[in-house]
Structures are given as C-alpha cells and as structure tokens.
Tab-separated table of C-alpha atoms in Angstrom:
chain	number	residue	atom	x	y	z
A	1	UNK	CA	55.069	-52.651	-10.630
A	2	UNK	CA	55.544	-49.602	-12.293
A	3	UNK	CA	52.167	-49.510	-14.806
A	4	UNK	CA	50.158	-49.479	-12.059
A	5	UNK	CA	52.101	-46.928	-10.104
A	6	UNK	CA	51.352	-44.335	-13.684
A	7	UNK	CA	48.178	-46.201	-13.874
A	8	UNK	CA	47.237	-44.889	-10.684
A	9	UNK	CA	48.979	-41.572	-11.012
A	10	UNK	CA	47.352	-41.246	-14.637
A	11	UNK	CA	43.815	-41.780	-12.548
A	12	UNK	CA	44.006	-45.674	-14.844
A	13	UNK	CA	44.208	-43.167	-18.575
A	14	UNK	CA	47.521	-44.318	-19.244
A	15	UNK	CA	49.363	-47.059	-19.892
A	16	UNK	CA	47.104	-48.714	-21.943
A	17	UNK	CA	46.090	-52.706	-20.132
A	18	UNK	CA	47.870	-55.439	-22.275
A	19	UNK	CA	46.145	-58.462	-23.566
A	20	UNK	CA	47.955	-61.169	-20.589
A	21	UNK	CA	48.226	-58.854	-17.945
A	22	UNK	CA	45.847	-59.724	-15.126
A	23	UNK	CA	44.650	-56.399	-13.033
A	24	UNK	CA	45.746	-56.110	-9.421
A	25	UNK	CA	42.464	-55.420	-6.975
A	26	UNK	CA	43.130	-51.949	-6.728
A	27	UNK	CA	43.922	-51.759	-10.234
A	28	UNK	CA	39.817	-52.896	-10.766
A	29	UNK	CA	39.000	-50.593	-8.111
A	30	UNK	CA	40.143	-47.764	-9.820
A	31	UNK	CA	38.517	-48.573	-13.324
A	32	UNK	CA	35.710	-50.029	-11.556
A	33	UNK	CA	32.784	-47.314	-12.246
A	34	UNK	CA	34.073	-46.285	-15.134
A	35	UNK	CA	33.289	-50.209	-16.592
A	36	UNK	CA	29.804	-50.275	-14.804
A	37	UNK	CA	29.164	-46.816	-16.700
A	38	UNK	CA	30.239	-48.214	-19.487
A	39	UNK	CA	32.461	-45.905	-20.213
A	40	UNK	CA	36.220	-48.237	-20.343
A	41	UNK	CA	36.375	-47.505	-24.135
A	42	UNK	CA	39.547	-49.825	-24.193
A	43	UNK	CA	37.999	-53.318	-24.950
A	44	UNK	CA	41.310	-55.216	-23.285
A	45	UNK	CA	40.735	-53.227	-20.045
A	46	UNK	CA	37.278	-54.401	-20.075
A	47	UNK	CA	37.926	-57.963	-20.380
A	48	UNK	CA	40.919	-58.077	-17.876
A	49	UNK	CA	38.133	-56.811	-15.669
A	50	UNK	CA	35.692	-58.762	-16.498
A	51	UNK	CA	37.966	-61.866	-15.871
A	52	UNK	CA	39.633	-60.163	-12.522
A	53	UNK	CA	35.718	-60.043	-11.693
A	54	UNK	CA	34.783	-63.745	-13.168
A	55	UNK	CA	37.784	-65.358	-10.762
A	56	UNK	CA	37.431	-62.777	-6.970
A	57	UNK	CA	34.832	-62.741	-5.223
A	58	UNK	CA	35.226	-60.189	-3.086
A	59	UNK	CA	35.388	-57.552	-5.936
A	60	UNK	CA	32.126	-59.450	-7.570
A	61	UNK	CA	30.181	-58.422	-4.386
A	62	UNK	CA	32.481	-54.531	-4.585
A	63	UNK	CA	31.048	-54.426	-8.425
A	64	UNK	CA	27.411	-55.550	-7.439
A	65	UNK	CA	26.942	-53.129	-4.527
A	66	UNK	CA	27.942	-50.209	-6.160
A	67	UNK	CA	25.628	-51.841	-9.247
A	68	UNK	CA	22.868	-51.529	-6.757
A	69	UNK	CA	23.295	-48.140	-5.344
A	70	UNK	CA	23.247	-46.822	-9.125
A	71	UNK	CA	20.232	-49.028	-9.599
A	72	UNK	CA	18.276	-47.810	-6.552
A	73	UNK	CA	19.120	-44.162	-8.358
A	74	UNK	CA	17.952	-44.448	-11.525
A	75	UNK	CA	14.691	-46.217	-10.392
A	76	UNK	CA	14.367	-43.556	-7.874
A	77	UNK	CA	14.783	-40.053	-10.533
A	78	UNK	CA	11.909	-38.462	-9.958
A	79	UNK	CA	10.082	-37.878	-13.530
A	80	UNK	CA	10.162	-34.364	-14.707
A	81	UNK	CA	6.942	-32.545	-14.116
A	82	UNK	CA	4.736	-33.105	-17.513
A	83	UNK	CA	3.596	-29.833	-17.095
A	84	UNK	CA	6.439	-28.138	-17.310
A	85	UNK	CA	7.749	-30.410	-19.715
A	86	UNK	CA	4.726	-30.165	-22.195
A	87	UNK	CA	4.528	-25.737	-21.560
A	88	UNK	CA	8.450	-25.764	-22.272
A	89	UNK	CA	7.699	-28.330	-25.810
A	90	UNK	CA	4.679	-25.618	-26.828
A	91	UNK	CA	7.529	-23.466	-26.327
A	92	UNK	CA	10.195	-24.966	-28.563
A	93	UNK	CA	7.339	-25.410	-31.012
A	94	UNK	CA	6.022	-21.452	-30.758
A	95	UNK	CA	9.860	-20.387	-31.604
A	96	UNK	CA	10.515	-22.522	-34.283
A	97	UNK	CA	6.724	-22.023	-36.128
A	98	UNK	CA	9.086	-18.101	-35.741
B	1	UNK	CA	14.627	-22.229	-48.418
B	2	UNK	CA	14.898	-19.727	-46.550
B	3	UNK	CA	17.719	-18.541	-44.016
B	4	UNK	CA	14.227	-18.770	-41.093
B	5	UNK	CA	12.852	-21.824	-42.678
B	6	UNK	CA	16.060	-23.703	-42.515
B	7	UNK	CA	17.049	-22.004	-38.293
B	8	UNK	CA	13.553	-23.528	-37.406
B	9	UNK	CA	14.595	-26.663	-38.909
B	10	UNK	CA	17.565	-27.079	-37.033
B	11	UNK	CA	15.749	-26.265	-33.934
B	12	UNK	CA	12.890	-28.612	-34.687
B	13	UNK	CA	15.967	-30.779	-35.218
B	14	UNK	CA	18.526	-30.324	-32.717
B	15	UNK	CA	16.938	-28.644	-29.960
B	16	UNK	CA	13.277	-29.929	-29.295
B	17	UNK	CA	14.298	-33.574	-28.405
B	18	UNK	CA	16.418	-32.748	-26.148
B	19	UNK	CA	14.417	-30.509	-23.962
B	20	UNK	CA	13.352	-33.177	-21.246
B	21	UNK	CA	17.149	-33.467	-20.508
B	22	UNK	CA	17.623	-30.321	-20.196
B	23	UNK	CA	14.855	-30.137	-17.814
B	24	UNK	CA	16.337	-32.964	-16.083
B	25	UNK	CA	19.577	-31.407	-15.840
B	26	UNK	CA	17.765	-27.758	-15.010
B	27	UNK	CA	16.183	-29.464	-12.091
B	28	UNK	CA	19.417	-31.339	-9.648
B	29	UNK	CA	21.345	-27.400	-10.886
B	30	UNK	CA	18.135	-25.717	-8.877
B	31	UNK	CA	16.951	-27.486	-7.610
B	32	UNK	CA	13.677	-26.354	-7.763
B	33	UNK	CA	11.104	-27.208	-10.375
B	34	UNK	CA	9.919	-23.533	-11.592
B	35	UNK	CA	13.780	-22.020	-11.002
B	36	UNK	CA	14.472	-25.253	-13.661
B	37	UNK	CA	11.711	-24.427	-15.854
B	38	UNK	CA	12.643	-20.613	-16.123
B	39	UNK	CA	15.847	-21.820	-16.912
B	40	UNK	CA	15.213	-24.290	-19.696
B	41	UNK	CA	13.023	-21.567	-21.713
B	42	UNK	CA	16.169	-19.364	-21.104
B	43	UNK	CA	18.180	-21.856	-22.953
B	44	UNK	CA	16.045	-22.094	-25.621
B	45	UNK	CA	15.698	-18.993	-26.447
B	46	UNK	CA	19.268	-18.626	-26.426
B	47	UNK	CA	19.735	-21.635	-27.977
B	48	UNK	CA	16.852	-20.387	-30.732
B	49	UNK	CA	19.114	-17.201	-31.442
B	50	UNK	CA	22.563	-18.995	-32.237
B	51	UNK	CA	21.240	-21.984	-33.699
B	52	UNK	CA	22.179	-20.258	-37.090
B	53	UNK	CA	25.666	-20.822	-35.395
B	54	UNK	CA	25.316	-24.126	-34.755
B	55	UNK	CA	27.258	-26.992	-36.844
B	56	UNK	CA	25.423	-29.651	-35.885
B	57	UNK	CA	27.700	-31.936	-34.093
B	58	UNK	CA	27.305	-33.055	-30.565
B	59	UNK	CA	24.013	-30.634	-29.909
B	60	UNK	CA	23.129	-32.300	-26.756
B	61	UNK	CA	26.439	-31.009	-25.533
B	62	UNK	CA	25.830	-27.336	-26.940
B	63	UNK	CA	22.754	-27.408	-25.627
B	64	UNK	CA	24.067	-28.031	-21.691
B	65	UNK	CA	26.519	-25.770	-22.077
B	66	UNK	CA	24.371	-22.828	-23.189
B	67	UNK	CA	22.200	-24.098	-20.200
B	68	UNK	CA	25.527	-24.399	-18.136
B	69	UNK	CA	26.573	-20.928	-18.718
B	70	UNK	CA	22.643	-19.386	-18.069
B	71	UNK	CA	22.361	-20.713	-14.884
B	72	UNK	CA	25.581	-18.593	-13.450
B	73	UNK	CA	24.748	-15.439	-16.225
B	74	UNK	CA	20.966	-15.987	-12.853
B	75	UNK	CA	22.697	-17.064	-10.623
B	76	UNK	CA	24.918	-13.833	-10.561
B	77	UNK	CA	21.934	-11.727	-10.903
B	78	UNK	CA	21.089	-12.492	-7.737
B	79	UNK	CA	16.905	-12.675	-9.107
B	80	UNK	CA	14.399	-13.473	-7.370
B	81	UNK	CA	12.976	-16.966	-6.932
B	82	UNK	CA	9.897	-17.075	-9.606
B	83	UNK	CA	6.818	-18.057	-6.788
B	84	UNK	CA	5.433	-21.485	-6.834
B	85	UNK	CA	2.412	-22.540	-8.289
B	86	UNK	CA	0.571	-23.853	-5.544
B	87	UNK	CA	-2.010	-26.431	-7.405
B	88	UNK	CA	1.738	-27.655	-9.063
B	89	UNK	CA	2.506	-27.952	-5.376
B	90	UNK	CA	-0.883	-29.718	-4.800
B	91	UNK	CA	-1.076	-31.788	-7.689
B	92	UNK	CA	2.613	-33.050	-7.154
B	93	UNK	CA	1.639	-34.308	-2.995
B	94	UNK	CA	-0.981	-35.818	-4.514
B	95	UNK	CA	1.432	-38.170	-6.827
B	96	UNK	CA	2.926	-39.442	-4.601
B	97	UNK	CA	0.184	-42.757	-2.968
B	98	UNK	CA	1.592	-46.059	-1.678
B	99	UNK	CA	1.437	-48.385	-4.027
B	100	UNK	CA	0.799	-52.041	-3.830
B	101	UNK	CA	4.011	-52.806	-5.231
B	102	UNK	CA	5.818	-50.664	-2.452
B	103	UNK	CA	3.913	-52.560	0.142
B	104	UNK	CA	4.733	-56.366	-0.913
B	105	UNK	CA	7.074	-57.643	2.258
B	106	UNK	CA	9.578	-58.700	0.380
B	107	UNK	CA	10.530	-54.540	-0.878
B	108	UNK	CA	10.449	-53.885	2.607
B	109	UNK	CA	14.451	-54.204	2.314
B	110	UNK	CA	14.939	-53.182	-1.055
B	111	UNK	CA	12.754	-50.104	0.358
B	112	UNK	CA	14.839	-49.702	2.836
B	113	UNK	CA	18.362	-49.731	1.032
B	114	UNK	CA	16.581	-47.255	-1.697
B	115	UNK	CA	15.470	-45.092	1.975
B	116	UNK	CA	19.123	-45.050	2.999
B	117	UNK	CA	20.595	-44.601	-1.002
B	118	UNK	CA	18.548	-41.364	-1.027
B	119	UNK	CA	19.713	-40.334	2.828
B	120	UNK	CA	23.475	-40.534	1.409
B	121	UNK	CA	23.451	-39.378	-1.143
B	122	UNK	CA	21.798	-35.751	0.052
B	123	UNK	CA	24.146	-35.929	3.063
B	124	UNK	CA	26.419	-35.383	0.401
B	125	UNK	CA	28.589	-31.583	0.051
B	126	UNK	CA	27.175	-30.225	-3.152
B	127	UNK	CA	29.741	-30.723	-4.969
B	128	UNK	CA	29.634	-34.716	-5.485
B	129	UNK	CA	25.761	-35.314	-4.852
B	130	UNK	CA	25.295	-32.899	-8.339
B	131	UNK	CA	27.615	-34.876	-10.032
B	132	UNK	CA	25.557	-38.449	-9.131
B	133	UNK	CA	22.331	-36.760	-10.108
B	134	UNK	CA	23.609	-35.526	-13.384
B	135	UNK	CA	25.184	-39.998	-14.009
B	136	UNK	CA	23.078	-41.147	-11.630
B	137	UNK	CA	19.313	-39.612	-12.006
B	138	UNK	CA	19.674	-37.839	-15.142
B	139	UNK	CA	21.818	-40.074	-17.118
B	140	UNK	CA	24.498	-37.746	-18.610
B	141	UNK	CA	27.741	-39.676	-19.490
B	142	UNK	CA	30.551	-38.299	-18.176
B	143	UNK	CA	31.756	-35.638	-20.965
B	144	UNK	CA	28.480	-34.527	-20.133
B	145	UNK	CA	28.007	-33.986	-17.046
B	146	UNK	CA	31.722	-32.529	-17.166
B	147	UNK	CA	30.509	-30.375	-20.123
B	148	UNK	CA	27.884	-29.113	-17.597
B	149	UNK	CA	29.231	-28.298	-14.526
B	150	UNK	CA	32.334	-26.509	-16.815
B	151	UNK	CA	35.280	-28.859	-15.054
B	152	UNK	CA	37.326	-31.888	-17.116
B	153	UNK	CA	36.577	-35.142	-17.651
B	154	UNK	CA	38.721	-36.098	-14.641
B	155	UNK	CA	36.987	-33.887	-12.232
B	156	UNK	CA	33.970	-35.506	-13.045
B	157	UNK	CA	35.209	-39.318	-12.745
B	158	UNK	CA	37.086	-38.292	-9.174
B	159	UNK	CA	34.306	-37.197	-7.495
B	160	UNK	CA	31.997	-39.959	-8.529
B	161	UNK	CA	34.919	-41.679	-7.554
B	162	UNK	CA	34.387	-40.734	-4.314
B	163	UNK	CA	30.893	-39.722	-3.631
B	164	UNK	CA	29.531	-43.429	-4.412
B	165	UNK	CA	32.661	-45.123	-2.086
B	166	UNK	CA	30.885	-42.540	0.272
B	167	UNK	CA	27.309	-43.719	-0.514
B	168	UNK	CA	28.538	-47.656	-0.315
B	169	UNK	CA	30.607	-46.762	2.787
B	170	UNK	CA	27.040	-44.854	4.407
B	171	UNK	CA	25.638	-48.533	3.698
B	172	UNK	CA	28.075	-50.900	5.052
B	173	UNK	CA	27.445	-48.223	8.420
B	174	UNK	CA	24.067	-48.483	8.315
B	175	UNK	CA	24.135	-52.429	7.111
B	176	UNK	CA	21.892	-52.700	4.538
B	177	UNK	CA	24.858	-53.710	2.045
B	178	UNK	CA	26.985	-56.818	2.612
B	179	UNK	CA	30.902	-56.532	2.684
B	180	UNK	CA	32.385	-59.639	1.884
B	181	UNK	CA	33.808	-60.762	5.436
B	182	UNK	CA	29.619	-60.501	6.210
B	183	UNK	CA	28.867	-63.085	2.983
B	184	UNK	CA	32.125	-65.492	4.249
B	185	UNK	CA	30.308	-65.845	8.052
B	186	UNK	CA	26.949	-66.358	6.561
B	187	UNK	CA	28.537	-69.020	4.247
B	188	UNK	CA	29.165	-71.452	7.468
B	189	UNK	CA	26.316	-73.744	8.389
C-alpha cells in the first residue's frame, strides 16, 4: 500500500517494482503510457506489466485501445512537404560546402 | 585537416540527417508549412555557426533545443507570416485523392475511428495537443519532446497521459472505442 502511494506521488518512478510484485490495475494504468511508448527502462516493471495484462482483460482492453489510438495517430501523420525537405537539404549542403 | 573542413564534416554528419525530423517538429510548433521551413532554415544556420562548440553527443537533442529557442525568438519578434506559395497549396490539394484502400467497406469503421481520433486531437488544448503531436506524429522520445518544449520530462509524461486519456474518453463517448462493459455484453449469446 505504501509502495503504491509513493509510486503514485513520484509518477511511478520510485520505489522500483520488485521481481515478485503483483501490480494493481491502477498502477498498471499509471505506467501504461511509458510501457507502450517503450520509455519504461526497468525490465522488472515491464515484466510485471506484461504479467498483469495477460491475466486482466479490462487492462488488456485498455492497452489495445491506447495502442490503436497511437497507431491511428502515427498513420495520420502527414508526410513532410517533399519540396520543403529538398530545399532545406540543399541549403544544408550549401552551408557545409561553404 | 583544416578547421573549416572539420566544421563542414561535423555539419554533414550531425545536422543533415536530422533535417526531416526538424521539419516535422517545426511543423508541429508552427502549424504552418511555410513558417516551418523558415524555422528549420534559421535553425540550420544557427547550428552551422555553433557546430565548432558542439561535442558530438546527442545531436538531435542539441538541434531540437536550437530549434525551440529559435522558435521562441521568432515569436518574440512577431515577424509577419510568410506568404504561402499558391502553387504549393494547389499541389497539396491534389495530393489528397480518395484511394481504393480508403473506399473498402471493411475500412469504414477504421476510417471513422481515425476521423474521431483526429477530431479529438484537434479539440485538445494546445498545450496537450502539442505533446501528442511531438510524440505520436513526429516520433520524438519523451526527452526530445521535453527539450523542444523546454519543460521537464515529467511534464511531458503527465501531459501525454492526460491528453491520451482525453482522446480515449472522446472515442468512447462517440461509440468507436469499446469499454470493457461493451465487450462483456457482446459475449452473451
């Protein structure tokens, strides 16, 4: 309980997840974005989240919805204007060539 | 090797590979193609002048910091917006055809989902929408987004968390993202 409270206050950064620790849905919810973005560097925490998701359909659904949102956003990213890019790359080469 | 040659090499090695990322980020910051190009050009010029003082570590973070500072300075100066190239606008309008892929019936639900996601993103307050754009659309790491916005990484995390939660709630209200209760009901014969 105390661990969970401190982790909430430090936005999941402390204390670290223990290897035998079972995370609550609330804690998984707090770490889920970093987990999905590959920004969670703690392997123990990653394994604890995976173990939780495997046995918790509501959290698994939550993960699926957020993944779908991220995929949709990434797919909707407009390509950069190729003319702008070409002009800037040419500008950069001119700078490099002096 | 002369100093000039070394500077040119460093510029080619560290700056040129990042032009596309800079352009994406500049577009998210300025919301305007012409301003974005102008901003990246200014950033490259500053990077070129400072390349001798760059230690070669984390070039993207270094460039994005220059880009952010340049953006802030430009906003302070309140220079008038550059005129948009009308030919470019026409060209862009022609680049948005209805593809066969988009017209497939089994894509309708995905298209509706995508449409709702885009609307939800546009409806976010700029402070939150910008973080989503930088991370989800421009592909920046949390630290890179923090560098661009000039905020601590924890702020990026909390804004991203709140922004995505808001998008999820909007999708659920629109009925395009299931809740667990929906799935449980759907399972009954």
